[in-house]
PDB file of C-alpha atoms in Angstrom:
ATOM      1  CA  MET A  18      72.814 107.355  86.053  1.00 58.00           C
ATOM      2  CA  ARG A  19      74.463 105.820  82.917  1.00 65.00           C
ATOM      3  CA  ALA A  20      75.558 109.207  81.737  1.00 63.00           C
ATOM      4  CA  MET A  21      77.351 109.714  85.157  1.00 62.00           C
ATOM      5  CA  ARG A  22      79.248 106.484  84.779  1.00 67.00           C
ATOM      6  CA  THR A  23      80.271 107.365  81.245  1.00 75.00           C
ATOM      7  CA  LEU A  24      81.366 110.830  82.353  1.00 70.00           C
ATOM      8  CA  GLY A  25      83.437 109.394  85.224  1.00 73.00           C
ATOM      9  CA  LEU A  26      85.042 106.764  82.986  1.00 74.00           C
ATOM     10  CA  GLY A  27      85.824 109.459  80.394  1.00 74.00           C
ATOM     11  CA  ILE A  28      87.450 111.772  82.881  1.00 78.00           C
ATOM     12  CA  PHE A  29      89.420 108.898  84.258  1.00 76.00           C
ATOM     13  CA  SER A  30      90.739 107.827  80.914  1.00 74.00           C
ATOM     14  CA  LEU A  31      91.563 111.233  79.989  1.00 70.00           C
ATOM     15  CA  ALA A  32      93.638 111.702  83.187  1.00 73.00           C
ATOM     16  CA  LEU A  33      95.476 108.391  82.586  1.00 69.00           C
ATOM     17  CA  SER A  34      96.154 109.427  78.958  1.00 69.00           C
ATOM     18  CA  ALA A  35      97.576 112.741  80.149  1.00 66.00           C
ATOM     19  CA  VAL A  36      99.878 110.974  82.599  1.00 64.00           C
ATOM     20  CA  ALA A  37     101.049 108.487  79.919  1.00 62.00           C
ATOM     21  CA  LEU A  38     101.725 111.168  77.335  1.00 59.00           C
ATOM     22  CA  GLU A  39     103.776 113.278  79.801  1.00 62.00           C
ATOM     23  CA  SER A  40     106.599 110.882  79.900  1.00 54.00           C
ATOM     24  CA  GLY A  41     109.233 111.657  77.387  1.00 52.00           C
ATOM     25  CA  ALA A  42     113.045 112.237  76.895  1.00 49.00           C
ATOM     26  CA  HIS A  43     114.517 115.466  78.410  1.00 51.00           C
ATOM     27  CA  ALA A  44     117.447 117.135  76.721  1.00 52.00           C
ATOM     28  CA  ASP A  45     120.428 118.403  78.606  1.00 53.00           C
ATOM     29  CA  ALA A  46     120.694 121.952  79.569  1.00 55.00           C
ATOM     30  CA  PRO A  47     121.899 124.192  76.676  1.00 56.00           C
ATOM     31  CA  ILE A  48     125.038 126.277  76.771  1.00 56.00           C
ATOM     32  CA  ILE A  49     124.871 129.738  75.340  1.00 56.00           C
ATOM     33  CA  THR A  50     127.773 130.340  72.914  1.00 58.00           C
ATOM     34  CA  GLU A  51     128.987 133.435  71.388  1.00 60.00           C
ATOM     35  CA  ALA A  52     127.830 134.248  67.853  1.00 59.00           C
ATOM     36  CA  PRO A  53     130.308 134.662  64.952  1.00 60.00           C
ATOM     37  CA  ALA A  54     131.607 138.174  64.255  1.00 62.00           C
ATOM     38  CA  GLY A  55     129.104 140.377  62.463  1.00 59.00           C
ATOM     39  CA  SER A  56     126.109 138.458  63.894  1.00 57.00           C
ATOM     40  CA  ASN A  57     123.789 139.698  66.609  1.00 60.00           C
ATOM     41  CA  GLN A  58     122.320 136.224  67.429  1.00 60.00           C
ATOM     42  CA  LEU A  59     123.155 133.874  70.189  1.00 57.00           C
ATOM     43  CA  GLY A  60     123.639 130.125  69.430  1.00 56.00           C
ATOM     44  CA  TYR A  61     122.579 127.241  71.729  1.00 56.00           C
ATOM     45  CA  VAL A  62     124.750 124.125  71.965  1.00 55.00           C
ATOM     46  CA  THR A  63     123.872 121.152  74.111  1.00 58.00           C
ATOM     47  CA  GLN A  64     126.299 120.385  76.899  1.00 59.00           C
ATOM     48  CA  PRO A  65     127.815 116.888  76.594  1.00 58.00           C
ATOM     49  CA  THR A  66     127.450 115.604  80.189  1.00 62.00           C
ATOM     50  CA  GLY A  67     128.121 112.202  81.628  1.00 72.00           C
ATOM     51  CA  SER A  68     127.810 108.743  80.507  1.00 82.00           C
ATOM     52  CA  TYR A  69     124.712 106.720  79.456  1.00 85.00           C
ATOM     53  CA  ASP A  70     124.298 105.454  83.072  1.00 85.00           C
ATOM     54  CA  GLU A  71     124.213 108.988  84.443  1.00 87.00           C
ATOM     55  CA  PHE A  72     121.557 109.922  81.865  1.00 89.00           C
ATOM     56  CA  ARG A  73     119.592 106.732  82.660  1.00 90.00           C
ATOM     57  CA  GLN A  74     119.859 107.567  86.411  1.00 91.00           C
ATOM     58  CA  ARG A  75     118.432 111.167  85.838  1.00 92.00           C
ATOM     59  CA  GLU A  76     115.703 109.724  83.677  1.00 93.00           C
ATOM     60  CA  LEU A  77     114.654 107.071  86.245  1.00 93.00           C
ATOM     61  CA  HIS A  78     114.793 109.556  88.935  1.00 93.00           C
ATOM     62  CA  GLU A  79     112.415 111.815  87.059  1.00 94.00           C
ATOM     63  CA  SER A  80     110.021 109.012  86.143  1.00 93.00           C
ATOM     64  CA  SER A  81     109.961 107.650  89.770  1.00 94.00           C
ATOM     65  CA  ARG A  82     109.100 111.128  90.973  1.00 95.00           C
ATOM     66  CA  ARG A  83     106.126 111.431  88.452  1.00 95.00           C
ATOM     67  CA  SER A  84     104.993 107.890  89.583  1.00 95.00           C
ATOM     68  CA  ARG A  85     105.149 109.023  93.281  1.00 95.00           C
ATOM     69  CA  ASN A  86     103.158 112.195  92.405  1.00 96.00           C
ATOM     70  CA  ALA A  87     100.529 110.022  90.617  1.00 95.00           C
ATOM     71  CA  LEU A  88     100.334 107.707  93.597  1.00 95.00           C
ATOM     72  CA  ILE A  89      99.726 110.621  95.958  1.00 96.00           C
ATOM     73  CA  GLY A  90      97.036 112.260  93.708  1.00 95.00           C
ATOM     74  CA  LEU A  91      95.250 109.019  92.978  1.00 95.00           C
ATOM     75  CA  SER A  92      95.216 108.265  96.703  1.00 96.00           C
ATOM     76  CA  ALA A  93      93.674 111.699  97.327  1.00 95.00           C
ATOM     77  CA  SER A  94      90.996 110.796  94.591  1.00 95.00           C
ATOM     78  CA  ALA A  95      90.146 107.457  96.294  1.00 95.00           C
ATOM     79  CA  VAL A  96      89.806 109.165  99.752  1.00 95.00           C
ATOM     80  CA  LEU A  97      87.600 111.944  98.204  1.00 95.00           C
ATOM     81  CA  GLY A  98      85.349 109.248  96.514  1.00 94.00           C
ATOM     82  CA  THR A  99      85.124 107.406  99.751  1.00 94.00           C
ATOM     83  CA  ALA A 100      84.038 110.633 101.574  1.00 93.00           C
ATOM     84  CA  PHE A 101      81.197 111.025  98.913  1.00 92.00           C
ATOM     85  CA  VAL A 102      80.077 107.370  98.522  1.00 91.00           C
ATOM     86  CA  PHE A 103      79.744 106.059 102.044  1.00 89.00           C
ATOM     87  CA  PRO A 104      77.808 109.070 103.527  1.00 88.00           C
ATOM     88  CA  GLY A 105      75.639 109.003 100.387  1.00 87.00           C
ATOM     89  CA  LEU A 106      74.796 105.306 100.823  1.00 85.00           C
ATOM     90  CA  ILE A 107      74.474 105.337 104.579  1.00 85.00           C
ATOM     91  CA  ARG A 108      72.377 108.485 105.135  1.00 85.00           C
ATOM     92  CA  GLN A 109      70.676 109.141 101.742  1.00 83.00           C
ATOM     93  CA  CYS A 110      69.871 105.667 100.413  1.00 83.00           C
ATOM     94  CA  TYR A 111      67.425 103.087 101.776  1.00 83.00           C
ATOM     95  CA  LEU A 112      66.810  99.458 101.124  1.00 82.00           C
ATOM     96  CA  ILE A 113      63.177  98.814 100.407  1.00 82.00           C
ATOM     97  CA  GLN A 114      61.592  95.293 100.346  1.00 82.00           C
ATOM     98  CA  LEU A 115      59.158  94.823  97.547  1.00 78.00           C
ATOM     99  CA  ASN A 116      56.557  92.183  97.515  1.00 76.00           C
ATOM    100  CA  SER A 117      55.494  91.044  94.050  1.00 68.00           C
ATOM    101  CA  LEU A 118      53.757  87.858  92.683  1.00 68.00           C
ATOM    102  CA  SER A 119      57.037  86.185  91.859  1.00 69.00           C
ATOM    103  CA  GLY A 120      58.408  86.728  95.260  1.00 70.00           C
ATOM    104  CA  ALA A 121      60.138  89.282  97.559  1.00 75.00           C
ATOM    105  CA  SER A 122      62.792  91.482  96.177  1.00 81.00           C
ATOM    106  CA  GLU A 123      64.794  94.411  97.456  1.00 82.00           C
ATOM    107  CA  GLU A 124      65.485  97.707  95.799  1.00 82.00           C
ATOM    108  CA  LEU A 125      67.777 100.517  96.684  1.00 80.00           C
ATOM    109  CA  ARG A 126      66.145 104.016  96.623  1.00 85.00           C
ATOM    110  CA  CYS A 127      68.082 107.086  97.090  1.00 83.00           C
ATOM    111  CA  THR A 128      67.182 110.804  97.608  1.00 87.00           C
ATOM    112  CA  PRO A 129      68.539 113.188  94.880  1.00 87.00           C
ATOM    113  CA  ALA A 130      71.316 114.079  97.226  1.00 87.00           C
ATOM    114  CA  GLY A 131      72.263 110.500  97.667  1.00 87.00           C
ATOM    115  CA  LYS A 132      72.123 109.850  93.854  1.00 87.00           C
ATOM    116  CA  ALA A 133      74.494 112.831  93.366  1.00 89.00           C
ATOM    117  CA  LEU A 134      76.934 111.772  96.112  1.00 89.00           C
ATOM    118  CA  VAL A 135      76.995 108.127  94.921  1.00 89.00           C
ATOM    119  CA  GLY A 136      77.131 109.225  91.232  1.00 89.00           C
ATOM    120  CA  VAL A 137      80.153 111.440  91.831  1.00 92.00           C
ATOM    121  CA  GLY A 138      81.906 109.486  94.526  1.00 92.00           C
ATOM    122  CA  TRP A 139      81.663 105.997  92.902  1.00 93.00           C
ATOM    123  CA  PRO A 140      83.944 106.837  89.783  1.00 93.00           C
ATOM    124  CA  LEU A 141      86.358 108.695  92.100  1.00 94.00           C
ATOM    125  CA  PHE A 142      86.534 105.812  94.491  1.00 95.00           C
ATOM    126  CA  VAL A 143      86.898 103.077  91.849  1.00 95.00           C
ATOM    127  CA  GLY A 144      89.242 105.028  89.666  1.00 94.00           C
ATOM    128  CA  GLY A 145      91.353 106.104  92.581  1.00 95.00           C
ATOM    129  CA  LEU A 146      91.732 102.551  93.867  1.00 96.00           C
ATOM    130  CA  THR A 147      92.634 101.255  90.407  1.00 96.00           C
ATOM    131  CA  GLY A 148      95.083 104.100  89.806  1.00 95.00           C
ATOM    132  CA  VAL A 149      96.658 103.641  93.340  1.00 96.00           C
ATOM    133  CA  PHE A 150      97.163  99.910  92.482  1.00 96.00           C
ATOM    134  CA  ILE A 151      98.741 100.627  89.037  1.00 96.00           C
ATOM    135  CA  SER A 152     100.850 103.608  90.046  1.00 95.00           C
ATOM    136  CA  ALA A 153     102.181 101.794  93.164  1.00 96.00           C
ATOM    137  CA  ILE A 154     103.410  98.959  90.897  1.00 96.00           C
ATOM    138  CA  MET A 155     104.937 101.518  88.557  1.00 95.00           C
ATOM    139  CA  PHE A 156     106.549 103.408  91.385  1.00 96.00           C
ATOM    140  CA  GLY A 157     108.003 100.273  92.948  1.00 95.00           C
ATOM    141  CA  VAL A 158     109.488  99.001  89.672  1.00 95.00           C
ATOM    142  CA  ARG A 159     111.055 102.396  88.827  1.00 95.00           C
ATOM    143  CA  LYS A 160     112.568 102.817  92.268  1.00 95.00           C
ATOM    144  CA  GLY A 161     113.997  99.306  92.135  1.00 95.00           C
ATOM    145  CA  LYS A 162     115.591  99.922  88.691  1.00 94.00           C
ATOM    146  CA  LEU A 163     117.038 103.271  89.975  1.00 94.00           C
ATOM    147  CA  ARG A 164     118.478 101.419  93.174  1.00 93.00           C
ATOM    148  CA  ARG A 165     120.025  98.689  91.098  1.00 93.00           C
ATOM    149  CA  LEU A 166     121.512 101.117  88.661  1.00 91.00           C
ATOM    150  CA  GLU A 167     122.958 103.262  91.548  1.00 90.00           C
ATOM    151  CA  ASN A 168     124.414 100.137  93.170  1.00 87.00           C
ATOM    152  CA  ARG A 169     125.999  99.056  89.927  1.00 87.00           C
ATOM    153  CA  MET A 170     127.461 102.526  89.322  1.00 84.00           C
ATOM    154  CA  ALA A 171     128.824 102.748  92.789  1.00 79.00           C
ATOM    155  CA  TYR A 172     130.366  99.329  92.429  1.00 74.00           C
ATOM    156  CA  GLU A 173     131.912 100.072  89.071  1.00 72.00           C
ATOM    157  CA  LYS A 174     133.418 103.348  90.383  1.00 67.00           C
ATOM    158  CA  SER A 175     134.805 101.783  93.514  1.00 64.00           C
ATOM    159  CA  ARG A 176     136.411  98.856  91.753  1.00 64.00           C
ATOM    160  CA  ALA A 177     137.609 100.421  88.431  1.00 61.00           C
ATOM    161  CA  PHE A 178     141.082 101.841  87.741  1.00 71.00           C
ATOM    162  CA  ARG A 179     140.141 104.546  85.317  1.00 70.00           C
ATOM    163  CA  TRP A 180     141.217 107.854  83.866  1.00 75.00           C
ATOM    164  CA  ASP A 181     139.189 110.835  85.324  1.00 71.00           C
ATOM    165  CA  PRO A 182     139.125 113.496  82.650  1.00 75.00           C
ATOM    166  CA  ARG A 183     137.974 116.144  85.076  1.00 76.00           C
ATOM    167  CA  SER A 184     140.967 115.869  87.405  1.00 79.00           C
ATOM    168  CA  SER A 185     143.313 114.619  84.581  1.00 83.00           C
ATOM    169  CA  ARG A 186     144.686 111.697  86.481  1.00 80.00           C
ATOM    170  CA  PHE A 187     144.089 108.020  87.175  1.00 77.00           C
ATOM    171  CA  VAL A 188     141.578 107.125  89.945  1.00 72.00           C
ATOM    172  CA  PHE A 189     141.089 103.964  91.805  1.00 67.00           C
TER     173      PHE A 189
END
């Protein structure tokens, strides 16, 4: 039973590590340029696009999408764990009253199928609930940051008298 708990904890920590290491900076799309005369190679130059706010907006959108996907996946894990744990406890495990010299005590005894269902379902259930709680907080924070950034960008664009390099004119 202890090995099952250790295995479940190891799988859960490995999954959390994979999600944490996935987040990183993403470069802009490259532009293919022509090679100098006499060369057969193509060169790649990154395209200068947008301001820092636009870059931050793309980054926050991508990270909120990953948080949403983690929330959905961990919710599914919690539901699957629930589907294993509760039928295993209700139908496969029995509470037995033991009478000993020191007093009455209770013991939970399970069939091999019940042990397997509870052993597999319990880490999925607990890990899924913990992950749902954490990823829901992360998703809410990231969506809030994205919403505030978009509101600030819209306010600055609507209020500023600025030069628009794309249209080569002043914009209100």
